[in-house]
CSV table of C-alpha atoms and ligand atoms in Angstrom, one decimal:
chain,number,residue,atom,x,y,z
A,1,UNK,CA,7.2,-15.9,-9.1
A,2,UNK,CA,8.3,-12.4,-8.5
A,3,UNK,CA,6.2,-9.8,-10.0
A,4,UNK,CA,8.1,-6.7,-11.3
A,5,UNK,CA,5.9,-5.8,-14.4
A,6,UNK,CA,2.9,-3.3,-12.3
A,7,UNK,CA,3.5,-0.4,-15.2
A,8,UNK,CA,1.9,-3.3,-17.5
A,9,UNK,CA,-1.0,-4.2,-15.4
A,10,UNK,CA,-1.3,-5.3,-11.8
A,11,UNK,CA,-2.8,-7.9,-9.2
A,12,UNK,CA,-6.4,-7.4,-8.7
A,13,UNK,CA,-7.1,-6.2,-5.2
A,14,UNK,CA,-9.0,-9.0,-2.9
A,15,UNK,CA,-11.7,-6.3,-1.9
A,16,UNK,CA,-11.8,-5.3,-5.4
A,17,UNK,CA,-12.8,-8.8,-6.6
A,18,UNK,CA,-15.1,-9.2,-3.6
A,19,UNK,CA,-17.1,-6.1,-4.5
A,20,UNK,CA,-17.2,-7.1,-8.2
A,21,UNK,CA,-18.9,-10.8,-7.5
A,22,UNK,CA,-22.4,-9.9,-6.8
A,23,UNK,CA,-22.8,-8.4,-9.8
A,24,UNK,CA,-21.1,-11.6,-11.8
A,25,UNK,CA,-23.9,-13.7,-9.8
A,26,UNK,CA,-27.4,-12.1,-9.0
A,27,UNK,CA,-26.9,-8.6,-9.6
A,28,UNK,CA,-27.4,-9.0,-13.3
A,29,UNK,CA,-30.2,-6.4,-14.1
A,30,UNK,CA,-29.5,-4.1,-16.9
A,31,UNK,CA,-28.9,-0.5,-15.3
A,32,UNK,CA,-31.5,0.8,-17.8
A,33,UNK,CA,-34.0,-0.8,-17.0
A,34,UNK,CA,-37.2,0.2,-14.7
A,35,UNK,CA,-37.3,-2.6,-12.0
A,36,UNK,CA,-35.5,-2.7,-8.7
A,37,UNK,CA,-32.5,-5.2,-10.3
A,38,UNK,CA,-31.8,-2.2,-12.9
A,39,UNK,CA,-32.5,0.2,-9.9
A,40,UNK,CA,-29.3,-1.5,-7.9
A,41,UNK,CA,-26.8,-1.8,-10.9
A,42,UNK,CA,-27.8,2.0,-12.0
A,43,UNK,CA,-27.3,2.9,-8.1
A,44,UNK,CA,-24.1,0.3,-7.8
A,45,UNK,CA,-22.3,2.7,-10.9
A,46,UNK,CA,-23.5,6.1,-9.7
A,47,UNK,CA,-21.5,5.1,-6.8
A,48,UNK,CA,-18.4,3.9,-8.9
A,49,UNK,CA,-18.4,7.1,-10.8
A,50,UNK,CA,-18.3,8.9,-7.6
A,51,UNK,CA,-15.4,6.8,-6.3
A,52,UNK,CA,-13.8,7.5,-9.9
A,53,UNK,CA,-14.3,10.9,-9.6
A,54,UNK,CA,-13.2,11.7,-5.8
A,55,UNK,CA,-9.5,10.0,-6.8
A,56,UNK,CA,-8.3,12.6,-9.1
A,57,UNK,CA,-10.8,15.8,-7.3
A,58,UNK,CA,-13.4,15.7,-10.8
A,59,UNK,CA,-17.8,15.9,-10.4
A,60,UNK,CA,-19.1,12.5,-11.1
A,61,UNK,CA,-20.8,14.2,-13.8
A,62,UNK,CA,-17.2,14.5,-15.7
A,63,UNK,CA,-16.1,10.7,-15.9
A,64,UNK,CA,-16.7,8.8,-18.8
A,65,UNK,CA,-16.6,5.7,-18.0
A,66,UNK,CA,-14.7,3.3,-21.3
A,67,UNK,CA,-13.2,0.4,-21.4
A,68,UNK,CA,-9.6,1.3,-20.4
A,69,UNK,CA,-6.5,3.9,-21.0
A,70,UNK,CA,-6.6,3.1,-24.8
A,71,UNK,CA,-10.5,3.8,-25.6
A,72,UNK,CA,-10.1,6.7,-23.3
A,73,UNK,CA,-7.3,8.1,-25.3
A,74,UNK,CA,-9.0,7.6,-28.9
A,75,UNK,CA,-12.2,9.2,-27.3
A,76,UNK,CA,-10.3,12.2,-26.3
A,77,UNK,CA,-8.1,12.7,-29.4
A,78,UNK,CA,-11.2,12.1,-32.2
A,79,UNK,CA,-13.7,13.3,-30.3
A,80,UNK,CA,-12.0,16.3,-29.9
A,81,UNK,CA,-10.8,16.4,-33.3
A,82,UNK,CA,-14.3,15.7,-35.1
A,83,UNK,CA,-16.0,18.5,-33.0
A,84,UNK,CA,-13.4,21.2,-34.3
A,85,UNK,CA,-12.5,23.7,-36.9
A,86,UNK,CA,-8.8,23.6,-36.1
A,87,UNK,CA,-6.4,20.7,-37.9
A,88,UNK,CA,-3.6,21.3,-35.8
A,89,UNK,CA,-2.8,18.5,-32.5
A,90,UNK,CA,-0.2,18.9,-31.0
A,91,UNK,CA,1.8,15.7,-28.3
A,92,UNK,CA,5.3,14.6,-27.7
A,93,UNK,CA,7.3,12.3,-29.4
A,94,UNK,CA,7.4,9.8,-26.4
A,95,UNK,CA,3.4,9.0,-26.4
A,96,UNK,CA,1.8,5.3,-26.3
A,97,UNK,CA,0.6,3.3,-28.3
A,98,UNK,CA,-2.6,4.4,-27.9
A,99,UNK,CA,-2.4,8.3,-28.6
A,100,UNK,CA,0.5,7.7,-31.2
A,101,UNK,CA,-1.7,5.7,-33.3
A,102,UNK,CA,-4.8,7.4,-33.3
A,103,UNK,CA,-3.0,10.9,-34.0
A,104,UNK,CA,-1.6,8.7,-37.2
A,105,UNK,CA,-5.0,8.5,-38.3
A,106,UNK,CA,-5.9,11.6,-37.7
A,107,UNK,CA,-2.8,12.8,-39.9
A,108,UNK,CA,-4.5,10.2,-42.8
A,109,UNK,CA,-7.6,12.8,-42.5
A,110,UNK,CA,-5.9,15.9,-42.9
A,111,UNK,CA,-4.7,16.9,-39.5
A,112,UNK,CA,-1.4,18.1,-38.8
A,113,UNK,CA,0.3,16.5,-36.0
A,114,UNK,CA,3.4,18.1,-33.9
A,115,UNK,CA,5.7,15.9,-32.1
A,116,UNK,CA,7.1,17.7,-29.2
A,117,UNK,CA,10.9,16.5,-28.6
A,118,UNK,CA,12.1,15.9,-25.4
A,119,UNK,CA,15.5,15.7,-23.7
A,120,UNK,CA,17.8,13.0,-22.7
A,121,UNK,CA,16.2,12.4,-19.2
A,122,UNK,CA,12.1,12.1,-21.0
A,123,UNK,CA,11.1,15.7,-20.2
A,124,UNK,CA,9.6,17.8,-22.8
A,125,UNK,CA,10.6,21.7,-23.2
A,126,UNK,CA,7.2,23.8,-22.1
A,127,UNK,CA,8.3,26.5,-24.2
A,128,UNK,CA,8.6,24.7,-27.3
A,129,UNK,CA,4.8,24.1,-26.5
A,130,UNK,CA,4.2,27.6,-26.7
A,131,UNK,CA,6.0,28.4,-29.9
A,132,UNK,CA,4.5,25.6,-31.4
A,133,UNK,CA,0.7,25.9,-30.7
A,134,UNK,CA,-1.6,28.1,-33.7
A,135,UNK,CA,-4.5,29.5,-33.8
A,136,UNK,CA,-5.5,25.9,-35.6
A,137,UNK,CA,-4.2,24.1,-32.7
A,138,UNK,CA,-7.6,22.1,-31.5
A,139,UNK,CA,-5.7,20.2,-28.8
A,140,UNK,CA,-2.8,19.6,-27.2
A,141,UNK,CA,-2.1,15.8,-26.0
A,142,UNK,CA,0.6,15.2,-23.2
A,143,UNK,CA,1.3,11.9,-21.0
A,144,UNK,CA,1.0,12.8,-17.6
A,145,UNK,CA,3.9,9.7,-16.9
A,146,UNK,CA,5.5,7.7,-19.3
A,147,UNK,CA,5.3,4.0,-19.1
A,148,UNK,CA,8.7,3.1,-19.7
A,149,UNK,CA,11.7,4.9,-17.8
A,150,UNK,CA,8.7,7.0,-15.5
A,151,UNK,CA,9.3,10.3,-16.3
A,152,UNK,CA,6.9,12.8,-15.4
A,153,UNK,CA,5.7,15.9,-17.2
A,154,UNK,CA,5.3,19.6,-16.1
A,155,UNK,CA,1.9,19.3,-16.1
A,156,UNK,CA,1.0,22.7,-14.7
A,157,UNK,CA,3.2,24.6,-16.6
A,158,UNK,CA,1.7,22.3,-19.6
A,159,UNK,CA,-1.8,23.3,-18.6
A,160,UNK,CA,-1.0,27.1,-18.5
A,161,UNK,CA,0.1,27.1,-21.6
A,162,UNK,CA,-2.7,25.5,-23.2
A,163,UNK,CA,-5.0,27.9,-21.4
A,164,UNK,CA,-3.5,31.1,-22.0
A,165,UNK,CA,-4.0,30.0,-25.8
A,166,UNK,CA,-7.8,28.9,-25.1
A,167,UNK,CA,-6.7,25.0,-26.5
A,168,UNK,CA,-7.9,22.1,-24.8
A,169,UNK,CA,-5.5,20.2,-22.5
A,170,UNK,CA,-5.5,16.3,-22.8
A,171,UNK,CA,-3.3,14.0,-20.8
A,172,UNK,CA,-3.1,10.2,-21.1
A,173,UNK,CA,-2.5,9.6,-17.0
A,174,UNK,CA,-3.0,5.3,-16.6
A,175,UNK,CA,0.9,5.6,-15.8
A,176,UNK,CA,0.4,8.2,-12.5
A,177,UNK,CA,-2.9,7.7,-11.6
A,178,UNK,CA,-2.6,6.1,-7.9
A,179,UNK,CA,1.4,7.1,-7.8
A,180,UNK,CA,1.2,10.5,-8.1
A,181,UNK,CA,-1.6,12.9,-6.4
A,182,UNK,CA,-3.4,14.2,-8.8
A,183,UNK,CA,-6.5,17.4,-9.0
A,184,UNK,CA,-7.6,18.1,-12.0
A,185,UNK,CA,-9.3,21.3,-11.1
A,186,UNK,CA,-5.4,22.5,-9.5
A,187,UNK,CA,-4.3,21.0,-12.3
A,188,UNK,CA,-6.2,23.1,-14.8
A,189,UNK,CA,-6.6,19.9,-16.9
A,190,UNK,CA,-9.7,19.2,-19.5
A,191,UNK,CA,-9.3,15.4,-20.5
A,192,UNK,CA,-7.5,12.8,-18.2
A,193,UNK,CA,-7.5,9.3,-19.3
A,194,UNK,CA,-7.2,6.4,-16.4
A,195,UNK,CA,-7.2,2.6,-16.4
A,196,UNK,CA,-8.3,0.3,-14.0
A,197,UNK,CA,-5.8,-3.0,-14.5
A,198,UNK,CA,-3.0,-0.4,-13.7
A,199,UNK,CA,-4.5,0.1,-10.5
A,200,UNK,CA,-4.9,-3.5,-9.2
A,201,UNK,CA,-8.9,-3.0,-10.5
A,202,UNK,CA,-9.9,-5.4,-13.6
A,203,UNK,CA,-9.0,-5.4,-16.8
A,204,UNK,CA,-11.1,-3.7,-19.5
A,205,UNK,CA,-12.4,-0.9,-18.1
A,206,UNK,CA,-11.0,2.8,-17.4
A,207,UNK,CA,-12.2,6.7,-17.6
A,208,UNK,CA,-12.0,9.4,-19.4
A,209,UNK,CA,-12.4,12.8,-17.1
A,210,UNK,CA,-13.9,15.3,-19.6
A,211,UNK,CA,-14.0,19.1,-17.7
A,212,UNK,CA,-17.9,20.6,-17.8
A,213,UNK,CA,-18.0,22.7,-21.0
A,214,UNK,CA,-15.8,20.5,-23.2
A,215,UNK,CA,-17.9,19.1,-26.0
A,216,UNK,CA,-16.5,15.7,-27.7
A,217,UNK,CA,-18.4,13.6,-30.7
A,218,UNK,CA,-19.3,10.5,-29.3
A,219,UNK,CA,-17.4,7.3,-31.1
A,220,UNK,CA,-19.9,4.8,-30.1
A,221,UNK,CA,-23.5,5.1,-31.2
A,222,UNK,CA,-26.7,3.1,-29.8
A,223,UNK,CA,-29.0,3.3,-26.6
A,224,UNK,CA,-27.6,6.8,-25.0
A,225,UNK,CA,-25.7,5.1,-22.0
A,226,UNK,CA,-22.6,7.4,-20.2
A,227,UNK,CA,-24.6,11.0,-21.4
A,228,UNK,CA,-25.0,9.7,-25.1
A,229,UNK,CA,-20.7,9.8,-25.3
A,230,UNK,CA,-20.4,6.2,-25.5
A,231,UNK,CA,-23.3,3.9,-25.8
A,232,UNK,CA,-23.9,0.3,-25.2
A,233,UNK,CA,-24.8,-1.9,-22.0
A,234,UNK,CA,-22.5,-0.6,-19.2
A,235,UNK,CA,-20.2,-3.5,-17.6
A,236,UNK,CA,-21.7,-3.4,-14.1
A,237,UNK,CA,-19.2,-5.8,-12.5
A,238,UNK,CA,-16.2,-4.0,-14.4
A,239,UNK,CA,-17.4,-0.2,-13.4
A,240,UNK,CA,-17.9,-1.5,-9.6
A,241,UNK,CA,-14.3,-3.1,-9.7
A,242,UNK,CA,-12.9,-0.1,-11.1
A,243,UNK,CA,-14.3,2.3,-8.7
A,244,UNK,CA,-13.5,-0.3,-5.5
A,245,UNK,CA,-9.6,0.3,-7.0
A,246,UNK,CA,-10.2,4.4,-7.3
A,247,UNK,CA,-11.5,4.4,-4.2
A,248,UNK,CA,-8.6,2.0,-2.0
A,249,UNK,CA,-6.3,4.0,-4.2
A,250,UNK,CA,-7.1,7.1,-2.9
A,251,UNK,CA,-7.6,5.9,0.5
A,252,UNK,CA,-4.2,4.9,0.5
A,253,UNK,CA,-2.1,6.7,-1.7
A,254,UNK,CA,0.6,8.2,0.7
A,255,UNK,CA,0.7,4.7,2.2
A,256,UNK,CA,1.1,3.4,-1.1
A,257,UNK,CA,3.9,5.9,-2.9
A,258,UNK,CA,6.1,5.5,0.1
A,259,UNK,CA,6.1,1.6,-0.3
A,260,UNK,CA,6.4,1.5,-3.9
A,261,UNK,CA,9.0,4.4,-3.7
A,262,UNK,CA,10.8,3.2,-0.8
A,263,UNK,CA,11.4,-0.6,-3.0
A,264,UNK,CA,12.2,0.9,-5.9
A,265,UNK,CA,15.0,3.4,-4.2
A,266,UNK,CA,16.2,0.5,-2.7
A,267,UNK,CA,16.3,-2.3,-5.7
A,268,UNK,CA,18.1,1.2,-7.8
A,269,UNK,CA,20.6,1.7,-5.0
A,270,UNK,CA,21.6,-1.9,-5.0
A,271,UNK,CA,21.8,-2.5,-8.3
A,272,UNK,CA,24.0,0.5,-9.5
A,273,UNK,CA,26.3,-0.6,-7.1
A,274,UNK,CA,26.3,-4.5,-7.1
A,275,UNK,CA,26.5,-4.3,-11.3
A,276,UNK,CA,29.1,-2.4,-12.6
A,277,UNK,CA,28.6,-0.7,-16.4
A,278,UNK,CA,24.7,-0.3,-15.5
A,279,UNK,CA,23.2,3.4,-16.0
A,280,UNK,CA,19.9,4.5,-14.3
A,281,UNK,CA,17.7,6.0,-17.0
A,282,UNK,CA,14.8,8.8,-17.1
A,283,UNK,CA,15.3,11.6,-14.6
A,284,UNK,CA,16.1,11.4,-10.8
A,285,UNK,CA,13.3,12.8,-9.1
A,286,UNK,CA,10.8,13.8,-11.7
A,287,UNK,CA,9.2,10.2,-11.8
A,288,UNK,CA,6.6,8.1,-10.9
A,289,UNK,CA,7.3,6.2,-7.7
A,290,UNK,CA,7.3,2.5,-9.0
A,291,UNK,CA,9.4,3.0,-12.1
A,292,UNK,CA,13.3,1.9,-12.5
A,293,UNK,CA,14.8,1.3,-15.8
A,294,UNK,CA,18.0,0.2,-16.6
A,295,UNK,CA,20.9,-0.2,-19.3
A,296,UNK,CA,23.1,-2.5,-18.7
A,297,UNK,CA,25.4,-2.6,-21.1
A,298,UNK,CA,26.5,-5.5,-23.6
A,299,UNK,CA,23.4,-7.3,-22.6
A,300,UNK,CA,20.2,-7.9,-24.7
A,301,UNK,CA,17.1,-7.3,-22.4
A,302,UNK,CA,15.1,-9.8,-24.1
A,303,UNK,CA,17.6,-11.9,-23.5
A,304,UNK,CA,18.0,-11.0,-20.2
A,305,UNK,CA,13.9,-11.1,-19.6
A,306,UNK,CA,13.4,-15.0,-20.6
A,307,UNK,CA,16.9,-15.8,-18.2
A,308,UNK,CA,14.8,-13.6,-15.4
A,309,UNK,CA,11.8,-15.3,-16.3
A,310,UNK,CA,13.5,-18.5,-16.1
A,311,UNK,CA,14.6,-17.7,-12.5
A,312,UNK,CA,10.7,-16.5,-11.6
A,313,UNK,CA,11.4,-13.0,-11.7
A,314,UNK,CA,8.6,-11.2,-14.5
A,315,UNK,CA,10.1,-8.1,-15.9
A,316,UNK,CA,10.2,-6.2,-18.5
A,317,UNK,CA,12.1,-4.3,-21.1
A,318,UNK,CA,9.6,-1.4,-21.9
A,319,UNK,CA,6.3,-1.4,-23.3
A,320,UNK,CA,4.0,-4.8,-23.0
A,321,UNK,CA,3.0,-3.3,-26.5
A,322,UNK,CA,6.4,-3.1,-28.3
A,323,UNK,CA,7.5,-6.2,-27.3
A,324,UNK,CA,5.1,-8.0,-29.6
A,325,UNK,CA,6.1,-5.8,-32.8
A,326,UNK,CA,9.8,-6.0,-31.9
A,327,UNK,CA,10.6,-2.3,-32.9
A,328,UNK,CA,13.1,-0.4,-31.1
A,329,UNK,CA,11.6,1.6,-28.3
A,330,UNK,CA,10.7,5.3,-29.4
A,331,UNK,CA,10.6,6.6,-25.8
A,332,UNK,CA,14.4,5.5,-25.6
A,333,UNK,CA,15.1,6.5,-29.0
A,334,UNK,CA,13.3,10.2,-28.7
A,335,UNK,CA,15.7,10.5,-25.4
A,336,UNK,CA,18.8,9.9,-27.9
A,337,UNK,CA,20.0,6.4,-26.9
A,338,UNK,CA,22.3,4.5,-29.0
A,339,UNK,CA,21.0,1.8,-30.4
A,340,UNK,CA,23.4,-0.5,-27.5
A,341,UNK,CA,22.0,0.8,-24.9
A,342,UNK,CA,18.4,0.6,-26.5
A,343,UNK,CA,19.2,-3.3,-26.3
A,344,UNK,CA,20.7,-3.4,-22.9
A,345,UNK,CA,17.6,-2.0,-21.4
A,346,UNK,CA,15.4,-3.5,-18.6
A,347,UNK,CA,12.5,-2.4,-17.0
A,348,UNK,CA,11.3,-3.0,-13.2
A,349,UNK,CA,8.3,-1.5,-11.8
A,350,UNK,CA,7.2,-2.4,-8.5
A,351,UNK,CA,3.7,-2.4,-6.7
A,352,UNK,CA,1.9,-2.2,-3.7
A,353,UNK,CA,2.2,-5.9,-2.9
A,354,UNK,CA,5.8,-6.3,-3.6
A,355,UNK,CA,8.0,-7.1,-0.6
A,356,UNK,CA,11.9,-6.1,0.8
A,357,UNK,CA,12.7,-9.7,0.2
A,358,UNK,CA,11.2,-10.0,-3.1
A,359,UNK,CA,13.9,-7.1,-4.4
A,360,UNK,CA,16.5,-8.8,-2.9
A,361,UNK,CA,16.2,-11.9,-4.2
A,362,UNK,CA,15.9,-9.9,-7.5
A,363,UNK,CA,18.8,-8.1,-7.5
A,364,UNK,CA,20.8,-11.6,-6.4
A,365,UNK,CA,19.3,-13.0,-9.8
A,366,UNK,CA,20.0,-10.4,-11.4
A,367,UNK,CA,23.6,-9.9,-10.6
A,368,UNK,CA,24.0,-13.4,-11.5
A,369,UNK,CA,22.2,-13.7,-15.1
A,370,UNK,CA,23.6,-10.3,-16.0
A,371,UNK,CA,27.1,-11.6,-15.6
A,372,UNK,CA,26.1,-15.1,-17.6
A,373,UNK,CA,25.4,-13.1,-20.2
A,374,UNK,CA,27.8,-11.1,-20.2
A,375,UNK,CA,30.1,-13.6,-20.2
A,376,UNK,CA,29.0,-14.5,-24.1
A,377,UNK,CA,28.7,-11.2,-25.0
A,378,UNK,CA,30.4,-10.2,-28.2
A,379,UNK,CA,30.3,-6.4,-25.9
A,380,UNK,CA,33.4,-8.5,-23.6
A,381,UNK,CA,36.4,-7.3,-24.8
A,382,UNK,CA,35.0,-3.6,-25.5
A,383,UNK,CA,33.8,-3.1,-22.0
A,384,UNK,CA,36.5,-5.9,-20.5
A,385,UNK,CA,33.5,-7.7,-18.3
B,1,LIG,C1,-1.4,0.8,-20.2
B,1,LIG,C2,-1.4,2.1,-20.8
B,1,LIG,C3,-2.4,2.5,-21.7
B,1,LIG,C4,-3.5,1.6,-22.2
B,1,LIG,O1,-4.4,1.3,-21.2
B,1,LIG,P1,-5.4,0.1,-21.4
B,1,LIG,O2,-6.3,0.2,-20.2
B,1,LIG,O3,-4.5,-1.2,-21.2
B,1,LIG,O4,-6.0,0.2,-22.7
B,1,LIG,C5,-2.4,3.8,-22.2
B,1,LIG,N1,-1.4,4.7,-21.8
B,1,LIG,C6,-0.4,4.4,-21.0
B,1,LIG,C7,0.6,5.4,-20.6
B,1,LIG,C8,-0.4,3.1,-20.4
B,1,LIG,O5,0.6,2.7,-19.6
């Protein structure tokens, strides 16, 4: 099999499982406790945190440690909301799953909820941030990348804007984090959420960077763990993993976006020329390094997915999350695709263990089941295939 799904989780890295055994076997103490076998898994996830920390330039003392990119989101939006006078949130239109959702519930309770547009290529306009925000604007909620066609925001600009108007800045980063080099004190960000399976670390687990002096209510009640923010036993083996995956991500990041970038400018190059009526969506440069996302027209991607999946090739055509509730993908839809070319889309995202061979013998398939299809499609005459 060929492996070309990394923006919907990854391969675990071998030192990542390796580091993560010990505590699956006979480091099993309870961090809280007294003796010397809560003494090793407290001192095991101190050192996590730190790793967690060092990758995007936070204080240990900042990461919240959850169990992935979608508690770390819902901890950021309702804890912030909770803990505020203001009603007014403001994202974009382009969010996951896991922002969109919990600002529906928020809009159940009361709160008002802006949904930024954005243009054709996935970016968002930073001045219609500024006109939009209030003085009951309690936080503003931007992706730092998006998951489907890549596209990365102007976070900066973003973040300025949010502090010249004293609101809180949020960004849902599992898509960048490890792609993209990220500080969060350059930045001028105040809540960053991460996930570990996106960065060849285990599933289940992520962060949530909260800047010093940012107050959220806690969603999880009990025994006080992670500051009193999120209580309950920590998962030592998960929070070692996840910090083994910060820490080789950060150790080799350059290494790692000029790989992934290298594949995927390769695999695009190809395949806009080997497949004719094929567009290359999201924008050119402002993207994360792994993404490529096609249309290619008079084609279904799901179609197209199971004949690539019959051929060993795992891809996708956007979300992991929307392919389950079959429902048109917003992202491509807030960009203003027609509903053909919201069809004919595939996407490919590459990772640090994917090879030169693997994309060729990719685009080969490809060029072939693209054409099968194509062949049947009742897009033939239209687009004379
Ligand atoms: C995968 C993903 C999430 C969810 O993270 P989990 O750790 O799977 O809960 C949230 N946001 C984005 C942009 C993602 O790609």
């Amino acid at each position: 099999m060929i492996y070309l799904d990394n923006a919907a989780s990854t391969q675990i890295h071998e030192e990542v499982l390796d580091a993560m055994l010990p505590f699956l076997k006979e480091q099993y103490g309870n961090p809280s406790s007294i003796h010397r076998f809560g003494r090793l898994t407290e001192k095991a996830i101190n050192k996590a945190r730190k790793e967690i920390s060092t990758l995007i330039n936070a204080s240990p003392d900042e990461i919240l440690i959850t169990s992935g990119g979608t508690e770390s989101n819902n901890t950021a939006l309702c804890g912030i909301a909770n803990l505020n006078d203001g009603n007014h949130i403001i994202t974009s239109s382009i969010e996951h799953e896991a922002i969109l959702e919990p600002c529906k519930k928020l809009e159940k309770q009361g709160f008002d909820v802006t949904y930024l547009s954005v243009n054709n290529k996935g970016l968002i306009n930073p001045d219609e941030l500024d006109s939009e925000i209030t003085d009951k604007t309690c936080l503003v909620t931007v992706m730092f990348a998006n998951n489907e066609v890549g596209t990365t925001q102007p976070i900066l600009d973003i973040a300025k804007i949010c502090k010249n108007h004293n609101v809180p800045f949020h960004s849902d980063a599992v898509q960048a984090v490890g792609k993209i080099p990220i500080d969060v004190k350059n930045l001028g960000i105040d809540l960053l959420s991460i996930s570990s399976h996106k960065i060849n670390g285990p599933k289940g687990i992520g962060a949530l960077f909260i800047r010093n002096g940012i107050n959220i209510d806690p969603l999880i009640l009990g025994g006080g763990q992670e500051y009193g923010l999120r209580s309950g036993t920590e998962n030592v083996s998960g929070i070692v993993g996840f910090g083994k995956a910060c820490s080789l991500a950060h150790q080799n990041l350059n290494a790692n976006i000029s790989h992934m970038k290298n594949l995927r400018d390769y695999m695009v190059s190809k395949i806009t020329n080997e497949i004719s009526h094929t567009t290359y969506n999201g924008h050119e440069t402002l993207r994360t390094p792994n993404n490529a996302h096609f249309t290619f027209l008079g084609v279904n991607g799901e179609d197209l997915i199971i004949k690539l999946d019959e051929n060993g090739i795992a891809a996708s055509t956007g979300s992991a999350c929307s392919v389950k509730t079959q429902k048109a993908s917003h992202v491509l839809q807030s960009m203003g695709f027609s509903h053909e070319q919201i069809s004919g889309s595939l996407r490919l995202t590459v990772g640090i263990f994917n090879t030169k061979e693997e994309i060729d013998s990719t685009v080969d398939i490809l060029k072939k089941v693209v054409s099968e299809l194509r062949s049947v499609s009742p897009f033939k005459e239209k687009y004379g295939f």
